[in-house]
């Protein structure tokens, strides 16, 4: 690929360097990094040395690629793709057929141990993986071969992360996610159907800046995007908390924008940042549009639990109840003031005192009458 | 037998005036109660809806006011007429105690303007122990009022009325023995319903029996206590000799009470609860110790001839049995769920006011009406 | 005629024995609690409850109750317990990362202690529906109902000069509109379910036999309306709370967590009203003993007066 002069390319398309820095700062913020990281990202992006990316597709609908293509202003996005030096992508390749495959093989050799492997779509494993072949080779073998030489592996989309829609019961092709096919390998999963493209670009920018993957959770998902339930940041949460629900599509509650829990919204059991980031650069996402979340990014939820079955709020999940719950027991009533205690003591003392006085008088009278 | 006459002397002594001050303070806090409710003035809460006023003013207060009841039993059933001189002051104390308990109820219940509903047949719930207590106490206050009347009728020189009254007095005397038997035991029945929230040391199906024995014990003990105090204060040693004879009852009643209670707790397998170290256990031990002291102090006949020992034994019986009655309502009652109760200062001061009224009226009556059996000696009080 | 000490003791012992035997025989003869013919109640399933507190909001609205600030934060209606302003509350039990919710309000007992306690019949149990209702015009504010209730349900207006007792009345004021308990109307998951007590009992027994981990249909809102929700069944403690406690109640609870951890008291089967009835029936039945005693006393007193 050509060496890039980012600044000149930017200015050629009418963007100032300041615009570019702003973009990098926003990217840093979306990953929860300090603002100073924006500059670091900018310098990483500008640096002429950047690893090539090989993007392979299995049992996918290419939705993740399409989503990525529609993230930003096309010109900037085009630059990012150039910057990543996309050596192979079946959707975007200029060439095709053997020419494309050879180019991929060359790039793998030349950049062995350094290129970023992005996987889209799930991997069928049944019957030797014949249910998805590229250039005559089962995809499962392609994956294993390519991954063996990759510097970092990213699984984009639910299908690559955990199997996605092809893995829905009865899973006739034995579709699996990348992590399952490559046990022991470090795979960063960016689930979603499609994955939110900003999660992908931010993670990649992080990788370029810090030369390592961002903090991942126990399912290999970057924590900056997947550490909270959609329910925790949903704009309709106050309706849930107040018990205002839409019962049917189009009813009064639905028109009022009430919580969609009763329509089967899986926000309470799905980890993603759809409610914060939104899609398509207009911040829209399913709940905002009035459709209950499907849980597309969550294994065991999306394509697994039917849409209109209410989410089961597992007691041991990270679901956090109200900050002011009524506890079963709490201490109340009966502050024993010093005055009150003193008065009680006084009363007992007075009674005893009267008794003592009376007793003494009794003694003297008895002595008097005995004499 | 010495005749009853007014003691005479100044009523408005310094202690008397102090008592009036206490009453004025009480009235101030009562105004607060009626204007703002029970919460601002007392420590009662949803966990402990009954506090000092019900547990002490009414529950212990009426038990302390069982002097008339106790003496009436002794004189009219067991034919011990030698105790007659003690009857009039005992009846007055009883009347005051019960009347003030009734007053305490009036300001304790939240919706006092509906109080008459208890007596209206279309509201009354005859299955309720509270109904029985309320009706009996109300009737008994009337009975006591009538029984208290003679000394005051004499003072007011209403001899006609006094004569007519003395002809039918026997009916009221009979009621005066029946009614307290019923409601003093029912005060115990009230807490039977609270079973699930009570310590096994204080709950029993036989609560009515325990409360009744305690009431009798307290009746005799209060007579000894007050007669000793007034005997000393009004310099009237003749009463003290009668008390020595009366004191023999104390060990018997304490003994019966302790045996029946311990046996009941043992039958339910809860005896070790008294050593649990919690409030209920500790207060149970305290009561039992006080009662045992009262018991053993008067077992030797020699001690029963000693006015001081008689007085202190009665004092211990008052504390022990009085504490029992109070504990059955408060200390032994534990609603759980983090609730606590301790009376607030206004709550206690109101109770002090009630006690002050009792003492002040008694002192005034002793000095101005033919209440006490005096041997003629005048002295400073 | 003097009564000797020996006779006095005999009489006391006899009286005591009579009391005890009277108690036991009387209590054995009182009948068990019957369920009213059209008894309605609520079945609460802690496993289904998500702690959304929609039931609390609906209850406040249906009963015209004011919001209650618990003092920690005054921005929301966030009571910490039942009170004069809160007739229904969801409480939370936490153990490590696990949560469980419990809904507390009047149990509408089959043998209510509060109804027996009230001297003026302010609290009565409806003969048909079994709902325990409160009538402020009869109430004297003695708070004996608060002492008697094993669940600490009735609450009092401590800060009002004209106080009342407050407790859940199953929204019986809505029955004639064809509605039912507001808490059940609003529950999204079916955790709070309204209906005839016998049907609720059968539903509760069905749930105890479900296989944990499998999806089943659970009725929501009103058991007779037929609406259901699919839920994954969880493990239950094998007991329906309220089926036996102090004689049973029309509000029943199922849970996957120990009932005592949720704050539900561990109660005996026999209602305490039965103990009291034992006393009442042995001594006060038709006032026979009191009248006889009175007659005897009048005789004795009269005799003494003549001897005097």
Tab-separated table of N, CA and C in Angstrom, chain C residues 105-214:
chain	number	residue	atom	x	y	z
C	105	UNK	N	-47.773	-6.825	52.529
C	105	UNK	CA	-48.985	-6.063	52.828
C	105	UNK	C	-49.889	-6.980	53.627
C	106	UNK	N	-51.123	-6.566	53.850
C	106	UNK	CA	-52.029	-7.346	54.688
C	106	UNK	C	-52.207	-8.757	54.132
C	107	UNK	N	-52.160	-9.736	55.025
C	107	UNK	CA	-52.272	-11.129	54.611
C	107	UNK	C	-53.714	-11.583	54.463
C	108	UNK	N	-54.667	-10.771	54.958
C	108	UNK	CA	-56.084	-11.160	54.924
C	108	UNK	C	-56.263	-12.578	55.449
C	109	UNK	N	-55.886	-12.725	56.709
C	109	UNK	CA	-55.913	-14.022	57.377
C	109	UNK	C	-57.309	-14.609	57.422
C	110	UNK	N	-57.347	-15.943	57.498
C	110	UNK	CA	-58.629	-16.616	57.623
C	110	UNK	C	-59.180	-16.450	59.039
C	111	UNK	N	-58.290	-16.356	60.040
C	111	UNK	CA	-58.718	-16.113	61.412
C	111	UNK	C	-57.962	-14.892	61.925
C	112	UNK	N	-58.383	-13.696	61.474
C	112	UNK	CA	-57.558	-12.516	61.721
C	112	UNK	C	-57.526	-12.125	63.197
C	113	UNK	N	-56.319	-11.942	63.718
C	113	UNK	CA	-56.182	-11.503	65.109
C	113	UNK	C	-56.693	-10.076	65.262
C	114	UNK	N	-56.484	-9.260	64.230
C	114	UNK	CA	-56.901	-7.862	64.325
C	114	UNK	C	-58.413	-7.756	64.449
C	115	UNK	N	-59.145	-8.610	63.746
C	115	UNK	CA	-60.605	-8.563	63.801
C	115	UNK	C	-61.085	-8.967	65.189
C	116	UNK	N	-60.453	-9.991	65.759
C	116	UNK	CA	-60.820	-10.403	67.109
C	116	UNK	C	-60.468	-9.339	68.125
C	117	UNK	N	-59.334	-8.665	67.881
C	117	UNK	CA	-58.840	-7.684	68.845
C	117	UNK	C	-59.708	-6.444	68.922
C	118	UNK	N	-60.192	-5.974	67.776
C	118	UNK	CA	-60.818	-4.659	67.751
C	118	UNK	C	-62.070	-4.612	68.600
C	119	UNK	N	-62.107	-3.736	69.620
C	119	UNK	CA	-63.263	-3.703	70.511
C	119	UNK	C	-64.501	-3.091	69.883
C	120	UNK	N	-64.323	-2.343	68.792
C	120	UNK	CA	-65.467	-1.628	68.213
C	120	UNK	C	-65.789	-2.082	66.791
C	121	UNK	N	-65.284	-3.239	66.410
C	121	UNK	CA	-65.575	-3.793	65.085
C	121	UNK	C	-65.202	-2.843	63.964
C	122	UNK	N	-64.089	-2.109	64.144
C	122	UNK	CA	-63.623	-1.257	63.047
C	122	UNK	C	-62.974	-2.123	61.973
C	123	UNK	N	-62.375	-3.229	62.399
C	123	UNK	CA	-61.790	-4.176	61.449
C	123	UNK	C	-62.703	-5.380	61.392
C	124	UNK	N	-63.203	-5.685	60.207
C	124	UNK	CA	-64.104	-6.817	60.047
C	124	UNK	C	-63.674	-7.623	58.831
C	125	UNK	N	-64.025	-8.915	58.856
C	125	UNK	CA	-63.696	-9.776	57.723
C	125	UNK	C	-64.984	-10.018	56.940
C	126	UNK	N	-64.955	-9.651	55.666
C	126	UNK	CA	-66.142	-9.806	54.827
C	126	UNK	C	-66.553	-11.275	54.756
C	127	UNK	N	-67.847	-11.522	54.946
C	127	UNK	CA	-68.308	-12.908	54.997
C	127	UNK	C	-68.186	-13.632	53.668
C	128	UNK	N	-68.280	-12.846	52.573
C	128	UNK	CA	-68.249	-13.486	51.252
C	128	UNK	C	-66.832	-13.580	50.695
C	129	UNK	N	-66.194	-12.414	50.619
C	129	UNK	CA	-64.889	-12.369	49.954
C	129	UNK	C	-63.729	-12.596	50.908
C	130	UNK	N	-64.005	-12.463	52.206
C	130	UNK	CA	-62.928	-12.671	53.170
C	130	UNK	C	-61.965	-11.516	53.298
C	131	UNK	N	-62.221	-10.417	52.600
C	131	UNK	CA	-61.329	-9.271	52.688
C	131	UNK	C	-61.479	-8.626	54.071
C	132	UNK	N	-60.359	-8.299	54.710
C	132	UNK	CA	-60.403	-7.654	56.025
C	132	UNK	C	-60.378	-6.146	55.801
C	133	UNK	N	-61.459	-5.472	56.142
C	133	UNK	CA	-61.569	-4.036	55.866
C	133	UNK	C	-61.572	-3.225	57.154
C	134	UNK	N	-61.321	-1.924	56.986
C	134	UNK	CA	-61.198	-1.001	58.119
C	134	UNK	C	-62.221	0.122	57.992
C	135	UNK	N	-62.882	0.430	59.110
C	135	UNK	CA	-63.874	1.505	59.120
C	135	UNK	C	-63.454	2.555	60.140
C	136	UNK	N	-62.966	3.698	59.633
C	136	UNK	CA	-62.442	4.728	60.534
C	136	UNK	C	-63.522	5.311	61.426
C	137	UNK	N	-64.786	5.277	60.983
C	137	UNK	CA	-65.826	5.913	61.794
C	137	UNK	C	-66.071	5.137	63.085
C	138	UNK	N	-65.708	3.852	63.086
C	138	UNK	CA	-65.895	3.072	64.308
C	138	UNK	C	-64.645	3.103	65.182
C	139	UNK	N	-63.494	3.279	64.565
C	139	UNK	CA	-62.205	3.121	65.242
C	139	UNK	C	-61.991	4.113	66.368
C	140	UNK	N	-61.429	3.608	67.503
C	140	UNK	CA	-61.109	4.516	68.608
C	140	UNK	C	-59.608	4.774	68.701
C	141	UNK	N	-58.836	4.151	67.823
C	141	UNK	CA	-57.391	4.390	67.820
C	141	UNK	C	-56.663	3.748	68.979
C	142	UNK	N	-57.135	2.634	69.486
C	142	UNK	CA	-56.492	2.000	70.635
C	142	UNK	C	-55.249	1.208	70.240
C	143	UNK	N	-55.131	0.875	68.937
C	143	UNK	CA	-53.952	0.215	68.379
C	143	UNK	C	-53.743	-1.218	68.871
C	144	UNK	N	-54.807	-1.810	69.364
C	144	UNK	CA	-54.690	-3.204	69.784
C	144	UNK	C	-54.475	-4.091	68.558
C	145	UNK	N	-55.040	-3.687	67.418
C	145	UNK	CA	-54.847	-4.458	66.193
C	145	UNK	C	-53.368	-4.528	65.831
C	146	UNK	N	-52.637	-3.456	66.090
C	146	UNK	CA	-51.209	-3.453	65.795
C	146	UNK	C	-50.468	-4.435	66.701
C	147	UNK	N	-50.906	-4.502	67.953
C	147	UNK	CA	-50.278	-5.434	68.892
C	147	UNK	C	-50.573	-6.865	68.476
C	148	UNK	N	-51.814	-7.089	68.011
C	148	UNK	CA	-52.267	-8.456	67.746
C	148	UNK	C	-51.734	-9.038	66.440
C	149	UNK	N	-51.509	-8.195	65.420
C	149	UNK	CA	-51.161	-8.738	64.109
C	149	UNK	C	-49.780	-9.387	64.127
C	150	UNK	N	-49.695	-10.686	63.782
C	150	UNK	CA	-48.388	-11.356	63.810
C	150	UNK	C	-47.441	-10.834	62.736
C	151	UNK	N	-47.991	-10.146	61.717
C	151	UNK	CA	-47.161	-9.677	60.617
C	151	UNK	C	-46.849	-8.187	60.704
C	152	UNK	N	-47.298	-7.536	61.785
C	152	UNK	CA	-47.052	-6.090	61.947
C	152	UNK	C	-47.580	-5.295	60.760
C	153	UNK	N	-48.785	-5.607	60.283
C	153	UNK	CA	-49.321	-4.940	59.099
C	153	UNK	C	-50.005	-3.594	59.378
C	154	UNK	N	-50.957	-3.526	60.327
C	154	UNK	CA	-51.672	-2.251	60.448
C	154	UNK	C	-50.726	-1.146	60.897
C	155	UNK	N	-50.862	0.025	60.256
C	155	UNK	CA	-49.993	1.142	60.597
C	155	UNK	C	-50.844	2.314	61.038
C	156	UNK	N	-50.241	3.240	61.780
C	156	UNK	CA	-50.983	4.306	62.467
C	156	UNK	C	-50.435	5.674	62.062
C	157	UNK	N	-51.335	6.678	62.066
C	157	UNK	CA	-50.911	8.052	61.785
C	157	UNK	C	-50.361	8.678	63.051
C	158	UNK	N	-49.086	8.498	63.316
C	158	UNK	CA	-48.529	9.005	64.583
C	158	UNK	C	-48.431	10.520	64.607
C	159	UNK	N	-48.395	11.116	63.439
C	159	UNK	CA	-48.171	12.566	63.404
C	159	UNK	C	-49.401	13.326	62.966
C	160	UNK	N	-50.571	12.820	63.323
C	160	UNK	CA	-51.800	13.527	62.995
C	160	UNK	C	-52.670	13.606	64.243
C	161	UNK	N	-53.335	14.734	64.464
C	161	UNK	CA	-54.259	14.802	65.597
C	161	UNK	C	-55.540	13.998	65.369
C	162	UNK	N	-55.772	13.587	64.112
C	162	UNK	CA	-56.953	12.775	63.794
C	162	UNK	C	-56.486	11.498	63.101
C	163	UNK	N	-55.823	10.629	63.851
C	163	UNK	CA	-55.154	9.482	63.230
C	163	UNK	C	-56.113	8.374	62.838
C	164	UNK	N	-55.655	7.564	61.892
C	164	UNK	CA	-56.396	6.373	61.504
C	164	UNK	C	-55.419	5.215	61.446
C	165	UNK	N	-55.985	4.029	61.280
C	165	UNK	CA	-55.175	2.849	60.996
C	165	UNK	C	-55.185	2.672	59.480
C	166	UNK	N	-54.047	2.259	58.923
C	166	UNK	CA	-53.955	2.071	57.484
C	166	UNK	C	-53.441	0.689	57.147
C	167	UNK	N	-54.132	0.020	56.218
C	167	UNK	CA	-53.608	-1.255	55.730
C	167	UNK	C	-54.255	-1.598	54.407
C	168	UNK	N	-53.652	-2.502	53.690
C	168	UNK	CA	-54.193	-2.971	52.419
C	168	UNK	C	-55.587	-3.549	52.611
C	169	UNK	N	-56.494	-3.202	51.712
C	169	UNK	CA	-57.837	-3.789	51.783
C	169	UNK	C	-58.180	-4.497	50.480
C	170	UNK	N	-57.138	-4.963	49.762
C	170	UNK	CA	-57.278	-5.724	48.522
C	170	UNK	C	-58.034	-4.928	47.459
C	171	UNK	N	-58.005	-3.583	47.585
C	171	UNK	CA	-58.720	-2.734	46.636
C	171	UNK	C	-60.173	-3.148	46.481
C	172	UNK	N	-60.806	-3.495	47.610
C	172	UNK	CA	-62.187	-3.971	47.480
C	172	UNK	C	-63.120	-2.854	47.025
C	173	UNK	N	-62.631	-1.598	47.130
C	173	UNK	CA	-63.471	-0.501	46.656
C	173	UNK	C	-63.533	-0.477	45.128
C	174	UNK	N	-62.672	-1.286	44.485
C	174	UNK	CA	-62.677	-1.334	43.022
C	174	UNK	C	-63.499	-2.494	42.484
C	175	UNK	N	-63.901	-3.401	43.382
C	175	UNK	CA	-64.577	-4.606	42.914
C	175	UNK	C	-65.844	-4.293	42.124
C	176	UNK	N	-66.599	-3.296	42.609
C	176	UNK	CA	-67.876	-3.058	41.920
C	176	UNK	C	-67.671	-2.454	40.537
C	177	UNK	N	-66.450	-1.924	40.270
C	177	UNK	CA	-66.172	-1.423	38.925
C	177	UNK	C	-65.693	-2.532	38.010
C	178	UNK	N	-65.691	-3.750	38.544
C	178	UNK	CA	-65.185	-4.855	37.748
C	178	UNK	C	-63.674	-4.953	37.775
C	179	UNK	N	-63.048	-4.119	38.618
C	179	UNK	CA	-61.586	-4.187	38.724
C	179	UNK	C	-61.211	-5.058	39.906
C	180	UNK	N	-59.882	-5.176	40.107
C	180	UNK	CA	-59.391	-5.971	41.216
C	180	UNK	C	-58.131	-5.316	41.752
C	181	UNK	N	-57.404	-6.006	42.631
C	181	UNK	CA	-56.261	-5.390	43.299
C	181	UNK	C	-55.327	-4.715	42.304
C	182	UNK	N	-55.055	-3.423	42.533
C	182	UNK	CA	-54.259	-2.649	41.580
C	182	UNK	C	-52.850	-3.191	41.422
C	183	UNK	N	-52.314	-3.750	42.497
C	183	UNK	CA	-50.958	-4.286	42.413
C	183	UNK	C	-50.898	-5.405	41.384
C	184	UNK	N	-51.936	-6.238	41.349
C	184	UNK	CA	-51.953	-7.343	40.396
C	184	UNK	C	-52.249	-6.851	38.994
C	185	UNK	N	-53.071	-5.812	38.896
C	185	UNK	CA	-53.390	-5.253	37.580
C	185	UNK	C	-52.122	-4.785	36.888
C	186	UNK	N	-51.163	-4.268	37.689
C	186	UNK	CA	-50.010	-3.614	37.076
C	186	UNK	C	-48.776	-4.498	36.986
C	187	UNK	N	-48.815	-5.670	37.574
C	187	UNK	CA	-47.600	-6.478	37.614
C	187	UNK	C	-47.232	-7.004	36.229
C	188	UNK	N	-46.015	-6.709	35.735
C	188	UNK	CA	-45.675	-7.115	34.367
C	188	UNK	C	-45.338	-8.591	34.229
C	189	UNK	N	-44.918	-9.221	35.289
C	189	UNK	CA	-44.419	-10.588	35.142
C	189	UNK	C	-45.378	-11.642	35.656
C	190	UNK	N	-46.416	-11.220	36.348
C	190	UNK	CA	-47.308	-12.211	36.948
C	190	UNK	C	-46.862	-12.623	38.333
C	191	UNK	N	-45.878	-11.899	38.891
C	191	UNK	CA	-45.442	-12.230	40.249
C	191	UNK	C	-46.566	-12.019	41.242
C	192	UNK	N	-47.373	-10.999	41.012
C	192	UNK	CA	-48.498	-10.694	41.880
C	192	UNK	C	-49.765	-11.049	41.122
C	193	UNK	N	-50.422	-12.116	41.554
C	193	UNK	CA	-51.540	-12.664	40.801
C	193	UNK	C	-52.797	-12.674	41.642
C	194	UNK	N	-53.887	-12.155	41.118
C	194	UNK	CA	-55.141	-12.060	41.859
C	194	UNK	C	-56.085	-13.177	41.440
C	195	UNK	N	-57.007	-13.527	42.321
C	195	UNK	CA	-58.016	-14.501	41.921
C	195	UNK	C	-58.649	-15.196	43.107
C	196	UNK	N	-59.576	-16.114	42.834
C	196	UNK	CA	-60.186	-16.902	43.910
C	196	UNK	C	-59.115	-17.748	44.602
C	197	UNK	N	-59.233	-17.796	45.924
C	197	UNK	CA	-58.171	-18.422	46.712
C	197	UNK	C	-57.944	-19.876	46.332
C	198	UNK	N	-59.029	-20.624	46.052
C	198	UNK	CA	-58.828	-22.040	45.739
C	198	UNK	C	-58.051	-22.205	44.435
C	199	UNK	N	-58.321	-21.348	43.448
C	199	UNK	CA	-57.581	-21.440	42.183
C	199	UNK	C	-56.120	-21.032	42.365
C	200	UNK	N	-55.909	-20.017	43.182
C	200	UNK	CA	-54.522	-19.584	43.435
C	200	UNK	C	-53.744	-20.690	44.131
C	201	UNK	N	-54.413	-21.375	45.041
C	201	UNK	CA	-53.743	-22.464	45.756
C	201	UNK	C	-53.328	-23.558	44.782
C	202	UNK	N	-54.228	-23.885	43.846
C	202	UNK	CA	-53.910	-24.928	42.865
C	202	UNK	C	-52.729	-24.476	42.005
C	203	UNK	N	-52.732	-23.202	41.605
C	203	UNK	CA	-51.642	-22.671	40.784
C	203	UNK	C	-50.330	-22.756	41.533
C	204	UNK	N	-50.386	-22.422	42.843
C	204	UNK	CA	-49.169	-22.488	43.653
C	204	UNK	C	-48.650	-23.918	43.719
C	205	UNK	N	-49.558	-24.862	43.892
C	205	UNK	CA	-49.135	-26.264	43.957
C	205	UNK	C	-48.556	-26.717	42.626
C	206	UNK	N	-49.125	-26.215	41.513
C	206	UNK	CA	-48.590	-26.561	40.185
C	206	UNK	C	-47.150	-26.075	40.059
C	207	UNK	N	-46.909	-24.853	40.525
C	207	UNK	CA	-45.565	-24.287	40.374
C	207	UNK	C	-44.521	-25.061	41.152
C	208	UNK	N	-44.925	-25.605	42.299
C	208	UNK	CA	-43.949	-26.341	43.097
C	208	UNK	C	-43.485	-27.609	42.389
C	209	UNK	N	-44.243	-28.049	41.374
C	209	UNK	CA	-43.875	-29.277	40.653
C	209	UNK	C	-43.139	-28.995	39.349
C	210	UNK	N	-42.948	-27.723	38.971
C	210	UNK	CA	-42.299	-27.400	37.703
C	210	UNK	C	-40.815	-27.731	37.745
C	211	UNK	N	-40.245	-27.976	36.548
C	211	UNK	CA	-38.830	-28.321	36.480
C	211	UNK	C	-38.001	-27.046	36.322
C	212	UNK	N	-37.114	-26.779	37.243
C	212	UNK	CA	-36.323	-25.544	37.133
C	212	UNK	C	-35.481	-25.537	35.871
C	213	UNK	N	-35.421	-24.374	35.192
C	213	UNK	CA	-34.626	-24.243	33.978
C	213	UNK	C	-35.460	-24.352	32.722
C	214	UNK	N	-36.663	-24.908	32.837
C	214	UNK	CA	-37.515	-25.037	31.643
C	214	UNK	C	-38.472	-23.862	31.546
